[in-house]
Coordinates of C-alpha atoms in Angstrom, one line a residue:
M1 CA -127.3 -88.3 36.6
V2 CA -127.0 -90.3 33.4
A3 CA -125.6 -88.5 30.3
I4 CA -127.2 -88.2 27.3
T5 CA -125.4 -89.5 24.7
I6 CA -126.1 -89.1 20.6
K7 CA -127.7 -92.6 20.8
D8 CA -130.6 -91.1 22.8
V9 CA -130.6 -88.1 20.4
A10 CA -131.0 -90.1 17.6
A11 CA -133.7 -92.4 19.5
L12 CA -135.7 -89.5 19.6
A13 CA -135.7 -87.9 16.7
G14 CA -136.2 -91.4 15.0
V15 CA -133.1 -91.3 12.9
S16 CA -130.3 -93.9 12.9
V17 CA -127.2 -92.8 14.8
A18 CA -125.1 -92.1 11.9
T19 CA -127.7 -89.6 10.8
A20 CA -127.9 -88.2 14.0
S21 CA -123.7 -87.5 14.1
R22 CA -123.8 -85.8 10.4
V23 CA -127.1 -83.6 11.5
L24 CA -124.8 -82.5 14.7
S25 CA -121.2 -82.2 12.6
G26 CA -122.7 -79.9 10.1
S27 CA -122.4 -82.0 7.4
P28 CA -125.0 -81.1 4.4
A29 CA -126.0 -84.8 3.2
T30 CA -128.8 -84.7 5.8
S31 CA -132.8 -83.6 4.7
P32 CA -134.5 -80.9 6.7
E33 CA -136.8 -82.8 8.0
A34 CA -133.2 -85.2 9.7
R35 CA -132.0 -81.7 10.6
A36 CA -135.3 -80.0 12.3
G37 CA -135.9 -83.7 14.3
V38 CA -132.1 -83.8 15.4
A39 CA -132.1 -80.1 16.7
A40 CA -135.4 -80.7 18.3
A41 CA -134.1 -83.6 20.2
A42 CA -131.0 -82.6 21.0
A43 CA -132.3 -79.4 22.5
Q44 CA -135.3 -81.2 24.6
L45 CA -132.5 -83.5 25.8
D46 CA -130.3 -80.8 26.7
Y47 CA -127.6 -82.7 24.7
R48 CA -123.8 -81.1 24.6
P49 CA -121.6 -83.0 22.1
N50 CA -118.1 -84.3 23.4
A51 CA -115.7 -81.5 22.8
Q52 CA -112.4 -83.7 23.4
A53 CA -114.2 -86.5 21.1
R54 CA -115.3 -84.1 18.4
A55 CA -111.7 -83.0 18.1
L56 CA -110.2 -86.4 17.6
R57 CA -112.1 -86.6 14.1
S58 CA -111.8 -83.1 13.4
T59 CA -108.4 -81.0 12.8
H60 CA -109.9 -78.0 15.0
T61 CA -111.0 -77.8 18.3
E62 CA -111.9 -74.0 18.1
S63 CA -109.5 -73.6 21.1
I64 CA -106.5 -71.5 22.0
G65 CA -104.4 -72.0 25.0
L66 CA -102.9 -69.1 26.8
L67 CA -99.9 -69.1 29.2
V68 CA -98.8 -66.3 31.2
S69 CA -96.1 -66.0 33.4
D70 CA -97.9 -65.1 36.5
V71 CA -101.7 -64.5 37.0
R72 CA -101.1 -62.1 39.9
N73 CA -99.4 -59.9 37.7
P74 CA -101.8 -57.0 36.5
F75 CA -100.1 -56.6 33.4
F76 CA -100.8 -60.2 32.3
A77 CA -104.5 -60.4 33.9
D78 CA -105.7 -57.5 31.6
L79 CA -103.5 -59.2 28.8
A80 CA -105.6 -62.4 29.8
H81 CA -108.8 -60.4 29.3
T82 CA -108.0 -58.6 26.2
V83 CA -106.6 -62.2 24.5
E84 CA -109.8 -64.2 25.4
Q85 CA -111.8 -61.5 24.3
A86 CA -110.5 -61.3 20.9
A87 CA -110.7 -65.2 20.6
L88 CA -114.0 -65.1 21.6
A89 CA -114.8 -62.7 19.2
A90 CA -113.1 -65.0 16.6
G91 CA -114.8 -67.8 17.2
Y92 CA -112.1 -69.7 19.9
V93 CA -112.4 -70.5 23.6
T94 CA -109.3 -69.5 25.8
L95 CA -107.9 -72.2 28.4
L96 CA -105.4 -70.0 30.4
G97 CA -102.5 -71.3 32.3
N98 CA -100.1 -69.7 35.2
A99 CA -96.4 -70.2 34.8
N100 CA -95.9 -68.5 38.3
E101 CA -92.7 -67.5 36.9
R102 CA -91.4 -71.0 37.2
K103 CA -90.0 -73.4 34.3
E104 CA -91.7 -75.8 35.7
Q105 CA -95.1 -75.0 36.0
Q106 CA -94.7 -73.7 32.5
D107 CA -93.7 -76.8 31.3
R108 CA -96.6 -78.6 33.3
Y109 CA -99.3 -76.4 31.6
L110 CA -97.8 -76.5 27.9
D111 CA -97.8 -80.5 27.7
T112 CA -101.3 -80.0 28.8
L113 CA -102.5 -77.4 26.1
I114 CA -100.6 -79.7 23.9
S115 CA -102.4 -82.6 24.8
R116 CA -106.1 -80.7 25.0
R117 CA -105.2 -80.5 20.7
V118 CA -106.0 -76.3 21.2
D119 CA -105.5 -75.0 17.6
G120 CA -102.8 -72.6 18.7
I121 CA -101.0 -71.1 22.0
V122 CA -99.9 -67.6 23.0
V123 CA -97.5 -67.5 25.5
A124 CA -95.4 -65.1 27.4
P125 CA -92.0 -67.8 27.8
L126 CA -89.9 -68.2 30.5
G127 CA -86.2 -69.7 29.9
D128 CA -84.1 -70.9 27.3
G129 CA -86.3 -72.6 24.8
S130 CA -85.9 -76.1 26.4
G131 CA -88.9 -78.3 27.4
S132 CA -91.8 -77.9 26.4
I133 CA -91.3 -74.4 24.5
R134 CA -89.2 -76.6 22.4
S135 CA -91.8 -79.1 21.9
L136 CA -94.0 -76.8 20.2
I137 CA -91.9 -75.4 18.0
E138 CA -90.9 -79.3 17.2
R139 CA -94.7 -80.3 17.0
K140 CA -95.6 -77.1 14.6
I141 CA -98.2 -76.1 16.9
P142 CA -98.7 -72.8 16.0
T143 CA -97.2 -70.3 18.6
V144 CA -97.0 -67.0 19.3
F145 CA -94.7 -65.4 21.8
V146 CA -95.8 -62.1 24.1
D147 CA -94.3 -59.5 26.2
R148 CA -90.9 -62.2 25.8
T149 CA -89.0 -64.1 23.5
V150 CA -86.5 -66.8 23.5
D151 CA -83.6 -66.1 21.9
G152 CA -82.6 -68.5 18.6
L153 CA -86.1 -69.5 18.5
H154 CA -87.7 -68.0 15.6
V155 CA -91.3 -67.7 16.6
P156 CA -94.0 -64.5 15.8
S157 CA -93.7 -62.2 18.9
V158 CA -95.3 -59.1 20.0
T159 CA -93.2 -57.3 22.3
T160 CA -92.4 -53.7 23.8
D161 CA -89.4 -51.4 23.1
S162 CA -88.4 -50.5 26.6
E163 CA -85.4 -48.2 25.5
T164 CA -87.2 -45.2 24.8
G165 CA -89.6 -45.1 28.2
I166 CA -86.7 -45.9 30.7
R167 CA -84.4 -43.9 28.5
E168 CA -87.3 -41.0 29.5
A169 CA -87.7 -41.8 32.8
V170 CA -83.7 -41.7 33.5
A171 CA -83.6 -38.4 31.6
H172 CA -86.5 -37.5 33.7
L173 CA -85.1 -38.2 37.2
A174 CA -81.5 -36.9 35.9
A175 CA -83.3 -33.2 35.6
A176 CA -84.5 -33.2 38.8
G177 CA -81.1 -33.8 40.5
H178 CA -81.0 -37.5 40.9
T179 CA -77.6 -39.0 40.4
R180 CA -77.9 -42.2 42.3
I181 CA -81.0 -44.2 40.6
G182 CA -81.6 -47.4 42.4
Y183 CA -82.8 -49.8 39.7
I184 CA -84.8 -53.1 40.7
S185 CA -84.4 -55.5 38.2
G186 CA -86.0 -58.1 36.7
P187 CA -84.9 -61.7 35.9
Q188 CA -82.1 -62.1 33.5
A189 CA -83.5 -65.6 32.8
T190 CA -86.2 -63.7 30.4
S191 CA -85.8 -61.7 27.7
T192 CA -88.0 -58.5 29.4
G193 CA -85.5 -58.7 32.2
R194 CA -82.4 -58.6 30.4
D195 CA -83.6 -56.0 28.0
R196 CA -85.0 -53.8 30.5
F197 CA -81.5 -53.8 32.2
A198 CA -79.6 -53.1 29.5
A199 CA -81.8 -50.1 28.7
F200 CA -81.1 -48.9 32.0
T201 CA -77.4 -49.3 31.8
R202 CA -77.0 -47.5 28.8
A203 CA -79.2 -44.7 30.0
V204 CA -77.6 -43.8 33.4
A205 CA -74.4 -44.0 31.3
S206 CA -75.3 -41.4 28.7
R207 CA -76.6 -39.1 31.5
G208 CA -73.2 -39.1 33.1
L209 CA -75.1 -40.9 36.2
S210 CA -73.7 -43.2 39.0
Q211 CA -73.3 -46.8 37.7
D212 CA -72.5 -48.1 40.9
P213 CA -73.6 -51.7 40.7
E214 CA -74.8 -52.0 43.9
L215 CA -77.3 -49.5 43.0
V216 CA -78.6 -52.9 40.9
Y217 CA -81.0 -55.3 42.6
F218 CA -81.7 -58.4 40.7
G219 CA -85.6 -59.4 41.7
D220 CA -87.9 -62.0 40.3
F221 CA -90.8 -59.7 38.7
Q222 CA -92.6 -60.4 42.1
A223 CA -93.9 -58.2 44.5
A224 CA -91.7 -60.0 47.2
S225 CA -88.6 -59.0 45.4
G226 CA -89.8 -55.3 45.2
S227 CA -89.7 -55.3 48.9
A228 CA -86.4 -57.4 48.9
G229 CA -85.0 -54.8 46.6
V230 CA -85.6 -51.8 48.7
H231 CA -84.9 -53.0 51.9
A232 CA -81.2 -53.9 50.3
L233 CA -81.2 -50.5 48.2
L234 CA -81.8 -48.3 51.4
E235 CA -79.2 -50.0 53.4
L236 CA -76.4 -49.0 51.1
R237 CA -73.5 -46.5 52.9
R238 CA -74.9 -44.2 50.2
P239 CA -78.6 -45.0 49.2
P240 CA -80.4 -43.8 46.0
T241 CA -82.5 -40.9 45.9
A242 CA -84.3 -42.4 43.3
L243 CA -86.1 -45.6 42.3
L244 CA -87.0 -47.6 39.4
A245 CA -88.7 -51.0 39.6
A246 CA -88.8 -53.1 36.2
D247 CA -92.4 -54.1 36.7
S248 CA -95.7 -53.3 38.4
P249 CA -95.8 -56.0 41.0
M250 CA -92.0 -55.4 42.7
A251 CA -93.5 -51.6 42.2
V252 CA -95.9 -52.5 44.9
G253 CA -93.2 -54.5 46.9
A254 CA -91.2 -51.1 46.8
I255 CA -94.2 -48.9 47.9
A256 CA -95.1 -51.2 50.6
I257 CA -91.5 -51.1 52.3
L258 CA -90.8 -47.4 51.4
H259 CA -94.1 -46.8 53.6
R260 CA -93.1 -49.1 56.5
R261 CA -90.2 -47.4 56.8
G262 CA -91.8 -43.8 57.0
L263 CA -90.1 -42.3 53.6
R264 CA -92.4 -40.1 51.4
I265 CA -92.8 -41.2 48.2
G266 CA -92.2 -37.9 45.8
R267 CA -90.8 -35.9 48.7
D268 CA -87.9 -38.0 50.2
I269 CA -87.6 -40.5 47.6
A270 CA -88.8 -40.7 44.0
L271 CA -90.6 -43.5 42.3
I272 CA -91.3 -45.0 39.0
A273 CA -92.4 -48.1 37.4
F274 CA -92.4 -49.6 34.6
D275 CA -95.9 -50.8 33.4
D276 CA -99.1 -48.8 34.3
I277 CA -102.2 -50.3 36.2
E278 CA -105.3 -48.2 36.7
W279 CA -105.0 -48.1 40.1
F280 CA -101.3 -46.6 40.1
A281 CA -103.0 -43.1 38.9
L282 CA -104.7 -43.0 42.3
L283 CA -102.4 -43.3 44.7
D284 CA -101.5 -40.7 47.0
P285 CA -99.2 -39.5 45.1
A286 CA -99.6 -41.0 42.0
L287 CA -97.3 -42.9 40.5
S288 CA -94.9 -41.9 37.7
V289 CA -94.9 -45.1 35.2
I290 CA -93.2 -46.2 32.2
S291 CA -96.3 -47.2 29.9
H292 CA -97.5 -49.4 27.3
S293 CA -100.5 -51.0 25.8
V294 CA -101.3 -54.2 27.0
E295 CA -105.1 -54.2 25.1
D296 CA -102.6 -53.6 21.6
M297 CA -100.6 -56.3 22.6
G298 CA -103.4 -58.7 23.0
R299 CA -105.4 -58.0 20.4
I300 CA -102.2 -58.1 18.2
A301 CA -101.1 -61.3 19.3
V302 CA -104.6 -62.9 18.7
R303 CA -104.4 -61.6 15.6
M304 CA -101.3 -63.1 14.7
L305 CA -102.2 -66.3 16.0
L306 CA -104.9 -67.1 13.7
E307 CA -102.8 -66.1 11.2
V308 CA -100.0 -68.6 11.6
I309 CA -103.6 -71.1 12.2
G310 CA -104.6 -70.2 8.9
G311 CA -100.7 -71.1 7.5
G312 CA -99.4 -68.0 7.5
T313 CA -96.0 -66.0 8.9
P314 CA -96.8 -62.6 10.4
E315 CA -94.1 -60.7 11.0
S316 CA -92.9 -59.9 14.5
V317 CA -94.2 -56.5 16.1
V318 CA -92.8 -54.2 18.8
L319 CA -94.9 -51.7 20.2
P320 CA -93.6 -48.3 21.7
S321 CA -93.3 -47.4 25.5
E322 CA -93.4 -43.6 26.9
L323 CA -93.1 -41.9 30.5
I324 CA -96.0 -41.2 32.3
I325 CA -94.9 -38.4 34.8
R326 CA -96.8 -37.8 38.0
A327 CA -96.4 -36.9 41.7
S328 CA -94.0 -39.4 42.6
S329 CA -91.4 -38.6 40.8
S330 CA -92.0 -34.8 39.8
A331 CA -90.3 -33.1 43.0
P332 CA -86.6 -32.1 42.6
V333 CA -84.0 -33.7 44.9
S334 CA -83.8 -32.1 48.2
G335 CA -80.2 -33.6 49.0
R336 CA -78.7 -36.9 50.4
L337 CA -81.4 -39.2 51.7
V338 CA -81.8 -39.9 55.0
V339 CA -83.0 -43.1 56.1
P340 CA -84.7 -44.1 59.4
A341 CA -84.1 -46.9 61.3
S342 CA -83.9 -50.4 59.6
V343 CA -86.9 -52.4 59.4
A344 CA -86.9 -55.7 57.9
P345 CA -89.8 -56.2 54.5
A346 CA -92.9 -57.8 56.3
S347 CA -94.2 -59.2 53.3
V348 CA -90.5 -61.0 52.8
P349 CA -89.6 -63.6 55.6
P350 CA -85.9 -64.2 55.7
S351 CA -86.6 -67.7 54.4
E352 CA -88.1 -66.5 51.2
S353 CA -86.5 -63.5 50.6
P354 CA -85.2 -63.9 47.3
A355 CA -81.2 -63.0 47.3
A356 CA -79.8 -60.5 45.0
G357 CA -78.3 -61.9 41.9
P358 CA -74.6 -61.2 40.3
R359 CA -73.9 -57.5 40.6
P360 CA -73.2 -55.9 36.9
R361 CA -69.6 -54.8 36.4
K362 CA -69.0 -50.9 36.0
N363 CA -67.8 -50.3 32.1

């Protein structure tokens, strides 16, 4: 199929290429007849202007980039939908990238978004701010961080106050009689991983609960590490009677292993997840969660990015979190957990099972 060019449009409309170009770019310096003729010719030929070529002649592309850390994570899938819809309502299309919790993949997508000349980028950053994250700042590309931040970089952000929800979760489990709570942490290379782990550490200390470092397993915010974490925690000589997973994919991995080992969630062991996904409430038993609004986060991120694109300097926003109690954690502890015979986590082959990170020291 032969590509239709602006020369074809101009020839059909009976005008010069320069006039056709002015009409298609929205210039008022054209006659009503020329505008009508060019519009009719473009429609007849189904002509589509080359967006990248237009961008080279303009300071705006009417597009933004969104880079999430793991598109399989339901939280980030919901975030992507909210950002895309909010941007579209403001006249922008969204180019989506998936870092897959890997810094090198993050850098590749950011480099691509920069080369596509997007007007701004919303990103859930990984790492220490080096590489392509640093390039965004140095190039003064409008940027907003979402869900995560990077120490030392002064970038407008929309994040969650994890402290309140985690404190409420630990208090709830303590009231049910749990003294040994296993924590499946996110990676300490991310601000959310560090903040949630620190909040958990403070919460168990304030309640006088066990601070045994073996009760913490460091995962990577993906389901396989949730499975590996439960497997490791239940192998302890004194396993926990309750579990708190620092995000929804790790909670999914935890649920898979608990079922595989024949443990009844909410009766044999309590479980709470950080992040609420719609179908968590439909499980049997329904899963207790620490909830925060991904819709608010996405809408605010787009609003802030448009403000930065317009030359503004918006203040960062911190959204609240809260515990939603459901059946997975509501029963009182029945005594020391009796763990069935060891079963290797089916979803985590030995060669792929993430090793637990360094254990925190007792205070």
